[in-house]
Each structure stands twice: as structure tokens, then as C-alpha cells.
Amino acid sequence: MANRQVAFAEISPSEFFYRNRDLAGFSNPARALYSAVRELVENSLDACELFKILPEVTVTVSGLDRDSEEPDPKPYVVTVRDNGPGIDPRYVPNAFGRVFFGSKFLLRQSRGMFGMGGTMAILYGQITTTKPVTVVTSFDGNTTYTFDLMIDIQANRPIVLRRESQHGDGSTGTSVKLTLEGDYFRAAQKIQDYFKQCAMVTPYAKLTHVDPQGRKFPFERGTSAMPNPPEETLPHPYGIDVEAFRRLVKQSTQTSLVKFMSSSFHRVGPKIASQFLQFAGSDPNKNPGELTSEETVRLVEAIHRFDGFLQPDASCLSPLGSEILDAGIRKELQPEFAATSIRPPSAYSGYPFIVEVGLAYGGRVLSPGVKLFRFANRIPLLYDEASDVSWRVISEEIDWKRYRIPPEAPLGIITHVCSTKIPYKTVGKEYLADRPELERELKNAVRDVLRQLSGYLKKKGSMEMVKRKLNIYGKYLPLIARFSTNLAKAKRPPRYGKLLGKRDSPREEQRRIEEYS
Amino acid sequence: MKSTASLRRREVKQLLRQMGQRVYTDLDNAVFPELVFPSRSVRNIVYDEGLKQYILGSSSIRRSSQNIKHIRPFSQLVWLAYFVNKLVAEGKTSTLRDVFYSSQAYNVEFVDQDESDEIITDLEEVLSKAREDFSVYPEERSAIFGDLTIEYTVPGYEGKKLNLSSHPDGYLIGPSLSTAEFVDTSAEMVLAVEKGGIFTRFVEEKVHKKFKALVIDTAGQPPRSTRYMLKRLHQELGLPVYIVTDGDVYGEHIAMVIISGSANAAHLRELTVSSAKWVGVWASDVVKYKLPSNPMTEADIKRAQELKKDPRYTGGIWQRELDLFLKIRRKSELEAFSKYGLTHITDKYLPEKLREAKGM
């Protein structure tokens, strides 16, 4: 054993993800097709939203050989076209042909974390079909650039096979066309669900899906209101680890710890930086570049012990807000009643987050029982529902009896968590971890929308009660009037119309007198 | 002799009209009408020492047409008043069963007869009148025989007279007899007997002549029309009432209900003859007359023990006889006298017991 030679070879990020494609959602042809569609759509939406462009995204999935009767899995061509800002041609090869391109330390809410998903889809397509990806983009409207790209997996480098430019038609946008082995038959349901749910949280987007049979599924725009794009922020000290700290030091040009702290972290100024360094027992004037490993570890530990840092602010977040969430719910679920609850910003481990919860009750779309729709940074989460913190909250933490909601009521609960870092449990981005802060906010928001529903049902119930009462009065009071008129030997029926909630018009009274005489 | 039957009818019509006017006036003022009457819940049935009968206490039911749960029975109650008002006006009668079906013509259907019976009792309370007064009679009927001339008031028979000794089987105490006027009688007492067989024996043995008595077959626990008849005979003709029953606890209780009323009719005070006398058969008679007897069953004993706690049974012969029944644990039927000859009961027992009763 001791003599056994173990070979350590450095592998590139591309290769790492190729070897671990299960983690990124490319475990089989059905899942891969769904993930590819999703990653490309999300990149398009992110780009549009950042520039406050009302998104129009068209996704076409077709068999590579349209006439092939071959059973799935087989090669499919996925084309995603948007009306976004376009990409500067100088950045196109790296943006699409390299994993972790643009890795940066500034944080802001976006769907994709590292721009990695799109590249993974391209990588997967290249591996399964050896076809290049075609990117057509225009960022100024004047010129349209076309690229054919492949990835050198071992070197993690783009290979440009073709680069052309034509005159543009004045509009900006990007179109990505990639070929990959997929199983549409098995992925169709998820892809459909994905678009439906996507339409729910991006009601301001116009989404169109064209399936391999050429059928068009349009999701029209329901509102032109868009959420404010998030601002970029520095990392918050609570979210930092030793490695990240070291990278920040390397990037920084500051020569004293106090200046480094107050220029590299979110909501840390010279005053808090000095307080912290005093707490940590470090010399504020020490050059951060001269920190030893041990000193760095001690300093990072002190960061996590220090309670003087301010909570992160939420300017880097882009919640939907009540209006857009409500519009999305009404557009896609057409409920009888909808409610929303937007929680104030909160934070976990230095990452700010906002929880938004919507509720839909009744209508024709929902079927009896509770259906949970989960979203994180506007991404629909379709897999592993039972492992998600939202599921745990609604199934275990809510005392449903309190809200007097009839059993089997058709109910949709929409949870949206937005954060600079969503606490996914896995790289597959499908379910959220049970962070106590997150759980608390979800619980409060769900309770809030249930209270609103409860109030609505109560009001509706009492209105129905009034209606029912008037019906019953309407049935019996005329009988009582008739019998008592006879008993009392009265000459005309009593004027009791007011008891039925109406005033007798002279004509109505005349009619009744005639009826009795 | 005063015409009580027609007087009573006029009184009922007056009461029904007043009830109708109350409801009508409320409706006309756009107020939800309501009717208030005593509650019949067990807690509200109390024993009145002075009256020596069960009466209803002070808690009452407010039935409002505004209350969704009340408006249906309220309508039914007003309908019933309307319905019986017609009956009384037209001189017709109805039965409990009949009322149940009649409602269906008016959109105030009852779910079952229990429900309509309840509403009839409600109306008894609202008017403080027995249902016989508003022409609703029970199905079961008992009989009367003796020298009493009556005059019918029912339509078609008005003014027609009849002597109740004309037919040896006796006459059913039904609606027409209940509403008839009493014209003339030579009777000096009323004998109420529990059983049809003994009633027939009394007629055959001319008890009505020998004792100058009107004989009534109560057919077990007397129906209210019979109790009402007893009350009238006592009140209008001044006749004393004597009760002859089997020698068991049930017989004793038949006598008690005639004298002190029942808990079921606690809302009515015109059904009792408090001066009536139970002449037998007592437990002591079973011993004294050496009557053939049967052992009391478990149920008989239980019933006797229950009655011992009943406030109506305090003092007098009532406790004494119950105690004796419990002691001898035997019971005898009226027919047991036949052991000593068919006329033994009328020749020997009855004269002795009536003499005894008069002395009480």
C-alpha cells in the first residue's frame, strides 16, 4: 500500500463539471434537456431585467433530424432568443466557452450564480452530439455577430470556429442555439410546468415555447411593471470564509487593515472597522498583504464572533413586490381570491434575503388540496418539493385549523425567496435548506396570507349567511303574514317588506293588496 | 245548566284572534314577530304543593321569527293557529295525525308527526288551552254510559239530544260528546273504571241505577278528552268522581293522574279533578278480600319505588298503599273478584268501598 503511486492531476473546472454533471442537473437526457432550456431562459431573463427591458423570450425545441421517427433519447436543437441588451462580441467566446468566466466578488441577486449553467448546457451538448453552439447577438442594434463555439474541456478555453458580422435591424438581443441529446417525451411535462410557473413570477415577460411538433405555447405579458434591478454590493463580513478573505486581500490595493476592512465589506465603514480590529486585537495599520495564514484564520474567526457589524441592506435584492406577484398569480391561476405578503429584508450568515409569499384560492385552474409553488430568485423549483423548507413550513409549522379554511379547499401557495445567495441544499438548485431565519420569515408570510384568506372566507361566509337568511325570510314571512292576516281578520296584508331588506314601492304594495283581496 | 261548550269555543276563537293580531301588528310595523310561552324542559316542570299537580315553572321560550332556527316552527305555529281557527269556526275536528297531513297543503310541512305534535303542544301553551278546546283530538277514545242527556253542538246535530243510557255498550267520548252541552241527569256520582270488561259488567249489573252513577271506561290511562270529560262532569254537574282500578301500582297511578295530572300536561290546569277518590283496588284490599293475586314483577317493584319518590304521592293512602304493595309483592286485577261470583264486585265490594271513600 505504501508503495502504491497515487497520481494527482489538476483538472479544469470544465472537466470537473463534466465529471460531476449529475450535480448540475444533467444526469440524464430528460433532465439535461429541461436544464438546458431553463439555464438559457434564465440567462435571458437576467440580462433583460438588469437593463429594465420588458423580456420577450422564445424557446424552440426541435429534433435535429426533424423527420426522424427515432425514439427518444435523440439529438435535439434548443434555440433561445431574447430581446435583451446583447453581448459585446469581445466577451462572447469567454461568456459561453469557459466555466466560471466573470467570477467576481461583488454580489447581487440574479438567477444564475456564476453564469455556469448556460456553459454547462453547451458543454453537455458538445459532449453528446459534438456540435458547436451558435450564438447570434447584437448589443448596439447596428451589427449582428454570429459565433460558432466549442469548449476545450481540459484547458477550459473557448474555441471559436466561426465569427461573422452582418448589419443589424436596429434591435438588440441574443439568440443561443445548441444541440444536445435529450428526451423530450420525458421532459415535456417539466418544461411545460417550468414555463407556467415562470410566467407566474415574471408576469412582465412574454414567453413563447415551441415544441418539437411545432406547437406554440404562448405566455402573454400580464403587466408592464418590472421589479427594480438589484444593485451590486460588497460581501458582508458574516458571509466570508478564510479562502474568500484571502482572495479579497489579494484583490485589494489597500495597505492598512482598517482601510481594507472599510473598503472591501458591505456596510463596514472606518468606525466599525476600527471597533472590530480592536475587538480582534489586530493592529489597524498592519498591511493586510502581510497577514500570515494563522493571523488570517484568527481574524476570520473574530469576524464571526463580532456582533458589531450592521445587518446587510436589501438594495442588492430585487423582490417582485406585491403588485407583480399578485398580477402573476391572477394571470396564471385565475383564482377567486389572491393575497400576498412581502416580508421586510432579513439576513442569514451575512446574506440578505427577502421572502415573498402569495396565495391563490379557488377559481378554475387549481384543484382541491394545497399546491405549493416554490421560487428562488424567480426560478421555479420543480424537483424535490418534500425536502424544501417551504414544504416543511406549510406541512408542519402551520396550524391550519386556526384559519378555518375548509378541508380540500383549492389552494395555491407561492413562496419566493430572493437573496444574493440562495441557501440551496445541492448544486442542482432544486430545494432550499432549513435556515432558521428563512423558516421564520416563511412562516410569518404564510400565516399572513392565510389570515387574509381567512378574513375573506369569513366575510364571504357572512355575506352568504345574509343571503341565506333573506331567502328563508322570503319563504316564511309571506306565510306568517297570510295566516296572521286571516287570524286577525285584517283587511290588508301587513307591510313587512322592510324585513326582507327592501322597501315596498307603492306599486308593489298595490300588487300585494290585489293578490290578497 | 250553562252552555259551557259554546262559551269555551268563543273563548278559544278570541284567543286565536288575539294571537293573530299580535303577529300581524308586529309585521305591519316591520318588526319580526315573536311568541313567548313557558318552557317544557324537564327542569321547568315543578310540583305545586297547593294545586297538588305538576305545573310549569317560570322559564319561558321566546320564539322569534327573526331567528333562522325559529322561523320555521314559528310559521308552523301561526299556521296551526290559522288551521284550528278554521276548524273551530266550521265546527270540525281533527286528529294529531290529521294535522300532520293537513300542513302539507300550506308549504309548512312537518318532517314527521312528532314535529307536528310538538307544535300542537306549543299552541296549547300559547293559548293556555288543551288541544281538545281547539278541536284537535287524540285517536284513542274511551266510553261513557248512564243517565245523562246531552245536546250536540257539532254541525248537523245541533240541538239534537241523546240520553247516554240508550245504548248498553256506552258512547265513545269523542269530539261531538266532548263539545256537547249537558242537559239533564239523575246521576249523583261518576264511576271511572280502568277496564272495558268491568265497565260492561257494571252496565249489565245496572250500577248506574243502583248507585245513581255515570260509568266511564278510561281504557287504561285515560286520554285527555276523557279527563276533560271527568272534569266537566265534576265541575258543571257537581258530581263526585270515584276511580276503580286494578290492584297494582299502575292502577294507583291511573287514579293519581286523574286527580293530580301528569308531567306531560304540566302546561294545562283544566284536566284534573283534585277531589276525585281512588276507591280501589288497594293493596290492602288484595289482603282483605283475599283476592287471587300474582307476584309483582321486577318492573312493578321498580315502578312502585319510583312512585314513592314522586311528590304527588306524599302522604295519605298513596304512600301507605305503595308500601303495602312493596311489602306483599303481589297484585290483583279487577276480574279477580269473579272468584267469588260475577256480581261480587258490584254487590259487595263496590258498596263497601264507596262508603269508605265518602268518609275520606
mmCIF file of N, CA and C in Angstrom, chain A residues 111 164 174 183 216 227 233 255 258 269 313 333 363 380 392 499:
data_model
loop_
_atom_site.group_PDB
_atom_site.id
_atom_site.type_symbol
_atom_site.label_atom_id
_atom_site.label_comp_id
_atom_site.label_asym_id
_atom_site.label_seq_id
_atom_site.Cartn_x
_atom_site.Cartn_y
_atom_site.Cartn_z
ATOM 1 N N ARG A 111 -30.498 35.071 -11.202
ATOM 2 C CA ARG A 111 -30.959 33.683 -11.217
ATOM 3 C C ARG A 111 -29.758 32.739 -11.174
ATOM 4 N N GLU A 164 -18.757 35.903 -37.541
ATOM 5 C CA GLU A 164 -19.201 36.705 -38.673
ATOM 6 C C GLU A 164 -19.974 37.905 -38.157
ATOM 7 N N THR A 174 -30.049 38.476 -28.000
ATOM 8 C CA THR A 174 -29.139 37.350 -28.164
ATOM 9 C C THR A 174 -29.944 36.111 -28.489
ATOM 10 N N ASP A 183 -34.399 13.978 -24.156
ATOM 11 C CA ASP A 183 -35.569 13.091 -24.171
ATOM 12 C C ASP A 183 -36.778 13.975 -23.949
ATOM 13 N N LYS A 216 -47.235 25.885 -30.598
ATOM 14 C CA LYS A 216 -46.792 27.104 -29.933
ATOM 15 C C LYS A 216 -47.533 27.251 -28.611
ATOM 16 N N PRO A 227 -39.752 44.647 -11.647
ATOM 17 C CA PRO A 227 -39.043 44.928 -10.395
ATOM 18 C C PRO A 227 -37.803 45.770 -10.668
ATOM 19 N N THR A 233 -23.403 44.757 -4.488
ATOM 20 C CA THR A 233 -22.853 45.132 -3.186
ATOM 21 C C THR A 233 -21.604 44.323 -2.892
ATOM 22 N N THR A 255 -3.410 49.353 1.993
ATOM 23 C CA THR A 255 -2.191 48.955 2.677
ATOM 24 C C THR A 255 -2.354 48.884 4.186
ATOM 25 N N VAL A 258 -7.392 48.588 8.484
ATOM 26 C CA VAL A 258 -8.605 49.368 8.691
ATOM 27 C C VAL A 258 -9.167 49.865 7.367
ATOM 28 N N GLY A 269 -17.717 50.679 7.625
ATOM 29 C CA GLY A 269 -17.007 51.925 7.423
ATOM 30 C C GLY A 269 -15.804 51.966 8.353
ATOM 31 N N ASP A 313 -28.037 45.441 3.976
ATOM 32 C CA ASP A 313 -29.263 46.057 3.482
ATOM 33 C C ASP A 313 -29.712 45.347 2.211
ATOM 34 N N LEU A 333 -53.157 31.575 -12.399
ATOM 35 C CA LEU A 333 -54.036 30.677 -11.622
ATOM 36 C C LEU A 333 -55.502 31.105 -11.634
ATOM 37 N N GLY A 363 -61.185 29.307 -7.969
ATOM 38 C CA GLY A 363 -61.022 29.530 -9.394
ATOM 39 C C GLY A 363 -61.007 28.212 -10.140
ATOM 40 N N PRO A 380 -38.374 28.883 -10.918
ATOM 41 C CA PRO A 380 -39.284 27.862 -10.388
ATOM 42 C C PRO A 380 -38.489 26.654 -9.928
ATOM 43 N N ARG A 392 -41.837 22.120 4.419
ATOM 44 C CA ARG A 392 -41.823 21.816 5.844
ATOM 45 C C ARG A 392 -42.685 22.829 6.612
ATOM 46 N N LEU A 499 -88.510 43.976 6.296
ATOM 47 C CA LEU A 499 -87.874 42.816 6.920
ATOM 48 C C LEU A 499 -87.173 41.943 5.882
#
